[in-house]
Short mmCIF file of C-alpha atoms in Angstrom, two decimals:
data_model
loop_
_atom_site.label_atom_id
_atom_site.label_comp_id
_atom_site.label_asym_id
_atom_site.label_seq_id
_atom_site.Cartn_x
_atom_site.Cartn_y
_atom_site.Cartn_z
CA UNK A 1033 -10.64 -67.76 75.02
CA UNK A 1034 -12.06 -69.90 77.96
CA UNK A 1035 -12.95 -68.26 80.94
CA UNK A 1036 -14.47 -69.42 84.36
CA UNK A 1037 -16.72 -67.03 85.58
CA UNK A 1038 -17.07 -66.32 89.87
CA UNK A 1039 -15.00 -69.70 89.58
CA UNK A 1040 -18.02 -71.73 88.13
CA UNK A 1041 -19.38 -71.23 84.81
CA UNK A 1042 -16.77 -72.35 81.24
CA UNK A 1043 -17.10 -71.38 78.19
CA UNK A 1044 -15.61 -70.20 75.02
CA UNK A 1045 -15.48 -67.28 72.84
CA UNK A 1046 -14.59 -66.96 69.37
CA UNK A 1047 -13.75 -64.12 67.39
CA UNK A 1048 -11.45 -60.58 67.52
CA UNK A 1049 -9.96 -59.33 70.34
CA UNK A 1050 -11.46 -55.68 71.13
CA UNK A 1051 -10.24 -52.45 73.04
CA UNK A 1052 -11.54 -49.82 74.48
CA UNK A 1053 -9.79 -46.85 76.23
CA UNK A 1054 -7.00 -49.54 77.45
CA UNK A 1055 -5.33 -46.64 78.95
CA UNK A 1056 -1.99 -47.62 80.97
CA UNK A 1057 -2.55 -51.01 78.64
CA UNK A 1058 -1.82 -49.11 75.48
CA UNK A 1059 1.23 -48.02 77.52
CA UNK A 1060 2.30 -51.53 78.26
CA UNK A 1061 0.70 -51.67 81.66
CA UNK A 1062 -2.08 -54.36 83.12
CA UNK A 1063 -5.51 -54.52 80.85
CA UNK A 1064 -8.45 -54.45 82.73
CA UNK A 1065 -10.82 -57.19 81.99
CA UNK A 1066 -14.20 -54.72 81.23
CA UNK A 1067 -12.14 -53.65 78.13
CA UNK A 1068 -11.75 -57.77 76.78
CA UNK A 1069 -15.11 -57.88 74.98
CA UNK A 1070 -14.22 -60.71 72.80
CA UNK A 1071 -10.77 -62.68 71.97
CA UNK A 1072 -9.84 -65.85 70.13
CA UNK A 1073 -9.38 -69.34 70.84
CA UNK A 1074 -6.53 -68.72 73.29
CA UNK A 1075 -5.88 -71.13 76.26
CA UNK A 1076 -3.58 -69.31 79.26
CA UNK A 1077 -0.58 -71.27 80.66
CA UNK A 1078 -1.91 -75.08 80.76
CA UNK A 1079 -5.71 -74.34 81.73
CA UNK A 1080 -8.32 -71.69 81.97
CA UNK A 1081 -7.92 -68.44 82.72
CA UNK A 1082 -10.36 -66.87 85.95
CA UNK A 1083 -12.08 -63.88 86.30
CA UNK A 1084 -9.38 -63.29 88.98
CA UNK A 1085 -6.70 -63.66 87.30
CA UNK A 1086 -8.02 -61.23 84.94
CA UNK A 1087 -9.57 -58.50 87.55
CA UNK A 1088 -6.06 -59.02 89.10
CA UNK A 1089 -4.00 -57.83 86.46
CA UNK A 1090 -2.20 -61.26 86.14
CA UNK A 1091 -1.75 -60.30 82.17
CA UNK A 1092 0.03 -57.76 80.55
CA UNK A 1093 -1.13 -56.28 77.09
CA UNK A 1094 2.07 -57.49 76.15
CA UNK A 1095 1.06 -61.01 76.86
CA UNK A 1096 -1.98 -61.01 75.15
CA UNK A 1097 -0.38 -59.63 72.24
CA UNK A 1098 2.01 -62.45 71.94
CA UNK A 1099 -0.93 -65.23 72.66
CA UNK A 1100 -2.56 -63.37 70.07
CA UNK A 1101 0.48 -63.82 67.37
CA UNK A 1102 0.37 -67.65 68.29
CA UNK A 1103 -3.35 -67.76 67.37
CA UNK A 1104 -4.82 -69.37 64.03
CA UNK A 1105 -6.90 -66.52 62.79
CA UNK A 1106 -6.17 -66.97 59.40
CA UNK A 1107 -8.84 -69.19 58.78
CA UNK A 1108 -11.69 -66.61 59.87
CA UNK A 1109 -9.86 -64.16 57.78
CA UNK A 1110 -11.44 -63.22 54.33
CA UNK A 1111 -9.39 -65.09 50.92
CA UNK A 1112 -6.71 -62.75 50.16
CA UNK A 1113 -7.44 -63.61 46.56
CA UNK A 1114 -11.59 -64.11 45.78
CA UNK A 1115 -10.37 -65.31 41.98
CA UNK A 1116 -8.11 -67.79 43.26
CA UNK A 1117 -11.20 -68.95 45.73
CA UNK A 1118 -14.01 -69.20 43.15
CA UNK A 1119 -11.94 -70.66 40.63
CA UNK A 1120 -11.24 -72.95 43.25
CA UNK A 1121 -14.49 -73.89 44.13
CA UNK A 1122 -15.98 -73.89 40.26
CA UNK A 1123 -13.13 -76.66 39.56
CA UNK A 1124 -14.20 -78.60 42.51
CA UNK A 1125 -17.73 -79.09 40.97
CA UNK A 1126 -16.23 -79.82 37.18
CA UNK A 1127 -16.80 -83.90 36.52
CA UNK A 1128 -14.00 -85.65 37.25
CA UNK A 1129 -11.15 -85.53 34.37
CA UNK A 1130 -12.81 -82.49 32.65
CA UNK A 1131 -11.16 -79.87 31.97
CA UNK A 1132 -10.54 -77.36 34.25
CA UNK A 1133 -11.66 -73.38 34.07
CA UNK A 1134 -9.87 -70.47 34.42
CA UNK A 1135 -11.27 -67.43 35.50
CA UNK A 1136 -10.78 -64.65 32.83
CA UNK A 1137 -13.08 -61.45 34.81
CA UNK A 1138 -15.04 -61.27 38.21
CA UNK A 1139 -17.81 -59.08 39.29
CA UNK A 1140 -19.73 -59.32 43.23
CA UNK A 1141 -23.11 -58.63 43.43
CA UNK A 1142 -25.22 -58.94 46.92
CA UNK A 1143 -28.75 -60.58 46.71
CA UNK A 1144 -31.29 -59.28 48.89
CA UNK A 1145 -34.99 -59.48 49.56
CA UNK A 1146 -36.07 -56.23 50.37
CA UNK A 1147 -39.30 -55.68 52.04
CA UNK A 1148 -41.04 -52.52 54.06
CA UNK A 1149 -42.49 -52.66 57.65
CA UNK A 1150 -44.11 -50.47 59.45
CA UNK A 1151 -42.97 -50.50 63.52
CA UNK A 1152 -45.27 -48.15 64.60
CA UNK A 1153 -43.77 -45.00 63.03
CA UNK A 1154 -44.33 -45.40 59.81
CA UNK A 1155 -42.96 -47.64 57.18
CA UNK A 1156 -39.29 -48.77 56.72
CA UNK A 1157 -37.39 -50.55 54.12
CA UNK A 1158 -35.45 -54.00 55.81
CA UNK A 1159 -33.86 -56.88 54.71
CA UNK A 1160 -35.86 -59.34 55.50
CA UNK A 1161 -33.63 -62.67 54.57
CA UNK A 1162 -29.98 -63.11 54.87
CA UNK A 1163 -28.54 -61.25 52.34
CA UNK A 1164 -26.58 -63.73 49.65
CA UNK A 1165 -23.11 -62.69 48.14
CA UNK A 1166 -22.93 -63.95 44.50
CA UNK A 1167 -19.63 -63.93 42.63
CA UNK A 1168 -19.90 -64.05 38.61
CA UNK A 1169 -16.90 -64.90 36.53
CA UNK A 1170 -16.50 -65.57 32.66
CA UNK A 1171 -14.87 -69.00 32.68
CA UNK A 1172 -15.42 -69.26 28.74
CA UNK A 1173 -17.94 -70.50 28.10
CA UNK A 1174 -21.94 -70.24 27.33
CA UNK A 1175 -23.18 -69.23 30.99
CA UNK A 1176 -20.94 -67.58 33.36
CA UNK A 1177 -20.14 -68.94 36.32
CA UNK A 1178 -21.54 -67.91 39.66
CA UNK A 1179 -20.18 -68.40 43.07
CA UNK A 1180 -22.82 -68.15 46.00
CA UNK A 1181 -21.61 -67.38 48.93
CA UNK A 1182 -24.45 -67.01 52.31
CA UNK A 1183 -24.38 -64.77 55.14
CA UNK A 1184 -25.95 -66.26 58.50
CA UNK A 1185 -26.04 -64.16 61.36
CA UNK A 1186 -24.39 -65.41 64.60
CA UNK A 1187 -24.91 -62.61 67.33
CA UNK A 1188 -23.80 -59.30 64.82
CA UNK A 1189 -22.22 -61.30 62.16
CA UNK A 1190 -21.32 -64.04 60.38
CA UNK A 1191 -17.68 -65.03 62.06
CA UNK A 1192 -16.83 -67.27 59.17
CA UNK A 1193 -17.20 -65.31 56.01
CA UNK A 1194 -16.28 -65.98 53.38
CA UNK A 1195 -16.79 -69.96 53.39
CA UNK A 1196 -15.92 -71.13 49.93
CA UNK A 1197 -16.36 -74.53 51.30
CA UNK A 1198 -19.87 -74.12 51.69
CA UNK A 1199 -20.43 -72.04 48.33
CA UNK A 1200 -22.95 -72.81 45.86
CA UNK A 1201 -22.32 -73.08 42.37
CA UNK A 1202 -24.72 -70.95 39.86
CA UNK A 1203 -25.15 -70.78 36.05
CA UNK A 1204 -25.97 -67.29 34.90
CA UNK A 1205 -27.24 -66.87 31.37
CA UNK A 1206 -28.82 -63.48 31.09
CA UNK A 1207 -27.26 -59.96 31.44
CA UNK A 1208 -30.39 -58.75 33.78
CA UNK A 1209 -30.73 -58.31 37.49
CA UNK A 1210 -33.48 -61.88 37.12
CA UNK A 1211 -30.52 -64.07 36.10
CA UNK A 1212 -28.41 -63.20 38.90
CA UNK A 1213 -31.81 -63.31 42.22
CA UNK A 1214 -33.21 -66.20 40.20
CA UNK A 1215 -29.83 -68.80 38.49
CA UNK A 1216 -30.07 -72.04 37.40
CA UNK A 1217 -27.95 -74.17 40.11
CA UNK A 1218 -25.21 -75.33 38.33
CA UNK A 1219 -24.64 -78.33 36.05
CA UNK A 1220 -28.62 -79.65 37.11
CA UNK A 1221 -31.18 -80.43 34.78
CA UNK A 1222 -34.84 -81.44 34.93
CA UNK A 1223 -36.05 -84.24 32.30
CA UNK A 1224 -39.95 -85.14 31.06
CA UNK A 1225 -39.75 -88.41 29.66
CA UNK A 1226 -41.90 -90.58 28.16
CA UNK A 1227 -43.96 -92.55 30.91
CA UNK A 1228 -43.75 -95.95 29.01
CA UNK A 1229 -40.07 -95.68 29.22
CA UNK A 1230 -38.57 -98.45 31.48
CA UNK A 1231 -35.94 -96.82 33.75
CA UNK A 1232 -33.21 -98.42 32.67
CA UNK A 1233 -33.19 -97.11 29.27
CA UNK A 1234 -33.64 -93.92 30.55
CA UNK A 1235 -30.45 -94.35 32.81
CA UNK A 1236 -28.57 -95.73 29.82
CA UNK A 1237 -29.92 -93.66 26.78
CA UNK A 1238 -29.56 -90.08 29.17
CA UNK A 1239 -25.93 -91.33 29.87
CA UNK A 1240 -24.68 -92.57 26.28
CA UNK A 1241 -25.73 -88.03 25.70
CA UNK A 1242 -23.33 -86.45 28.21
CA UNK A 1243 -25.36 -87.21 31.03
CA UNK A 1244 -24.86 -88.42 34.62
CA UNK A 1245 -26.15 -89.08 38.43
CA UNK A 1246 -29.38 -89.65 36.61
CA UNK A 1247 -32.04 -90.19 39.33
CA UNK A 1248 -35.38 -91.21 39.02
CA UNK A 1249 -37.87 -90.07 41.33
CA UNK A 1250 -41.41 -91.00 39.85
CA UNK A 1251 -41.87 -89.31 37.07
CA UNK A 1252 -39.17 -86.46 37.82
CA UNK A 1253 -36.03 -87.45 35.93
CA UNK A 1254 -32.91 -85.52 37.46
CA UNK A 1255 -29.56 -86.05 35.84
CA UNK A 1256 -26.11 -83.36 35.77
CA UNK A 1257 -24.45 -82.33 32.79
CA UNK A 1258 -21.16 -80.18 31.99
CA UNK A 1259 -20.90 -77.06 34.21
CA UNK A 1260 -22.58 -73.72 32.93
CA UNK A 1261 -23.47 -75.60 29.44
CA UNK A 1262 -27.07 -76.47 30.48
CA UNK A 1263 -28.89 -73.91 27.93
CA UNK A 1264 -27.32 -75.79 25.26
CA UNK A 1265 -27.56 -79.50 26.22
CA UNK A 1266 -31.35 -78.61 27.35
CA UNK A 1267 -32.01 -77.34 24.09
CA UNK A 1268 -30.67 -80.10 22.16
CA UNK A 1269 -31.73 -83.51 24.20
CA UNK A 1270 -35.47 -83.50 23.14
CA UNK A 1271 -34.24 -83.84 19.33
CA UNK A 1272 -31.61 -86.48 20.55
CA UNK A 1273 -32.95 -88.61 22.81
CA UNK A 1274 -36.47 -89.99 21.79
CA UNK A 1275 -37.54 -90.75 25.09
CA UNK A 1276 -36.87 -86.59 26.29
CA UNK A 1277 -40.01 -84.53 26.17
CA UNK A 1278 -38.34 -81.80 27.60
CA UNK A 1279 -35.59 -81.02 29.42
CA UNK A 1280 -34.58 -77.54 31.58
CA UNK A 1281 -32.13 -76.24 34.11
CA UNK A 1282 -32.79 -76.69 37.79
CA UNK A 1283 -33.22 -73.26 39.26
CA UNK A 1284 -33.00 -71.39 42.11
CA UNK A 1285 -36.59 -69.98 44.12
CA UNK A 1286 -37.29 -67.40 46.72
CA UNK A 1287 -40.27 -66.39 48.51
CA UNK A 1288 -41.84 -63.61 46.85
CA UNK A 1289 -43.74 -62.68 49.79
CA UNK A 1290 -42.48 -59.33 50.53
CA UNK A 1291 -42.45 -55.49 48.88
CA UNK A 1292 -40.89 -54.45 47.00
CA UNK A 1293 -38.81 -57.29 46.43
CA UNK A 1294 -35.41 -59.07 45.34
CA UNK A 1295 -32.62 -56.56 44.34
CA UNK A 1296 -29.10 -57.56 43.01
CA UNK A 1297 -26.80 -54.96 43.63
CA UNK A 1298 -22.82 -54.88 41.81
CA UNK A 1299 -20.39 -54.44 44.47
CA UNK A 1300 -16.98 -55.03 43.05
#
C-alpha cells in the first residue's frame, strides 16, 4: 500500500495485512489506522491513500477486505506443491533435449552454521549465516538431486520465500550430514590437463566425451556434464581422454570460522 504521511512523505509497503484488537472493525465498523501495521500492494480509488483519510475512518474493514481479494498475493505465497517446484527447477538445468527427471521421493533439510557468543552473560548458541533450505529428491539416478533454496532477511523475514527461480541446483552423493553442508554444485566439473595441450584440443577432445561450456581459465579447465552423474564421468575421463590428469566435481564451501559448526537438520 502507498501512503503519504502528514501529506509529504510516499512510500510503499509490501507484505500481509495485520490486526490487532480491530474492535468495532471486526464488527464491520471503521479500522483505525494504528492497527494497519503492514498491507499489500494496494492502490485506493485512482491515487494514494493519506494519513487522513485513514485517521478519518474513510475505509471500512469491509473495503479493505475486498481490495485485499483483488490483490496478487499468490506470488509471495509458498508452492502449494514443493515436488512439482523442484522438479521444476532440476529440469530447467537438464541440457537441452535430455531427458527429463521425475521426482520419485523428497526429503527438506535446513543448513545452518551454528556458532556460540558470549553477550555479556555468558555464552549462547546463534546462527550466525542465513540459514539455507536444501531439498533432496531421488530423480534416478547416481547422485540425488538437491534443490537449494536461501533465506535473506529483509526486516523479520524473507517476504519472498520460497524462490525456486533463484534455487541452486546440488548433487548429493553421500548418505552423511557432509554431503548435504558441503554438495558438489550440480552438473560442474574441475579438469587438470596437460599444460602442453593447445586449447583447442582440449575444447574439442573434452566435448567429443559428454562434455560442454568448456572454459579455459589458465590452467583451470571448467566444463558441465549430465546432471547428478559427475562421480561417474569424473572417474572415468582421466582413462579416456589422454590429455585429463584429473578431473572432480565443483563443490560447494563455507567459512569454517565459527563453533561448533555446520549442522543439517531433516525437516520434512
Amino acid at each position: 500500500m502507498r501512503f503519504i504521511t502528514n501529506g509529504a512523505s510516499v512510500f510503499t509497503i509490501h507484505g500481509y495485512i495485520h490486526f490487532g484488537s480491530i474492535g468495532g472493525a471486526a464488527r464491520g465498523g471503521r479500522l483505525p489506522t494504528r492497527h494497519v501495521w503492514c498491507c499489500v500492494d494496494m492502490t485506493w480509488g485512482g491515487g494514494l491513500m493519506t494519513s487522513s483519510e485513514l485517521s478519518g475512518g474513510a475505509i471500512s474493514s469491509a473495503q479493505l477486505m475486498q481490495s485485499l481479494d483483488s490483490t496478487p498475493v499468490a506470488a509471495l505465497a509458498p508452492a502449494a506443491d514443493p515436488k512439482s517446484a523442484v522438479e521444476a527447477r532440476i529440469n530447467a538445468g537438464v541440457k537441452p533435449g535430455g531427458q527429463p527427471l521425475a521426482v520419485r521421493s523428497l526429503e527438506l533439510y535446513v543448513i545452518r552454521g551454528l556458532n556460540t557468543v558470549d553477550f555479556g552473560k555468558g555464552p549462547v548458541l546463534v546462527v550466525a549465516y542465513d540459514p539455507e533450505f536444501l531439498y533432496v529428491a531421488d530423480v534416478g539416478l547416481p547422485a540425488r538431486a538437491g534443490v537449494s533454496v536461501s533465506w535473506s532477511n529483509v526486516g523479520a523475514g524473507d517476504p519472498t520465500f520460497p524462490d525456486f527461480q533463484k534455487a541452486k541446483l546440488r548433487s548429493i552423493t553421500g548418505a552423511g550430514p557432509t554431503s548435504l553442508i558441503y554438495p558438489a554444485i550440480a552438473g560442474e566439473l574441475l579438469i587438470g590437463v596437460d599444460p602442453a595441450t593447445p586449447h583447442a584440443d582440449i575444447v574439442n577432445g573434452l566435448q567429443a566425451h559428454g562434455l560442454w561450456d568448456v572454459r579455459i581459465t589458465g590452467s583451470l579447465i571448467e566444463a558441465r556434464c549430465d546432471l547428478f552423474r559427475e562421480a561417474d564421468v569424473c572417474a572415468a575421463l582421466p582413462g579416456q581422454v589422454a590429455f585429463v590428469r584429473y578431473a572432480e566435481s565443483n563443490r560447494v564451501v563455507r567459512f569454517v570460522d565459527i563453533a561448533p559448526g555446520w549442522s543439517a537438520t531433516k525437516i520434512a
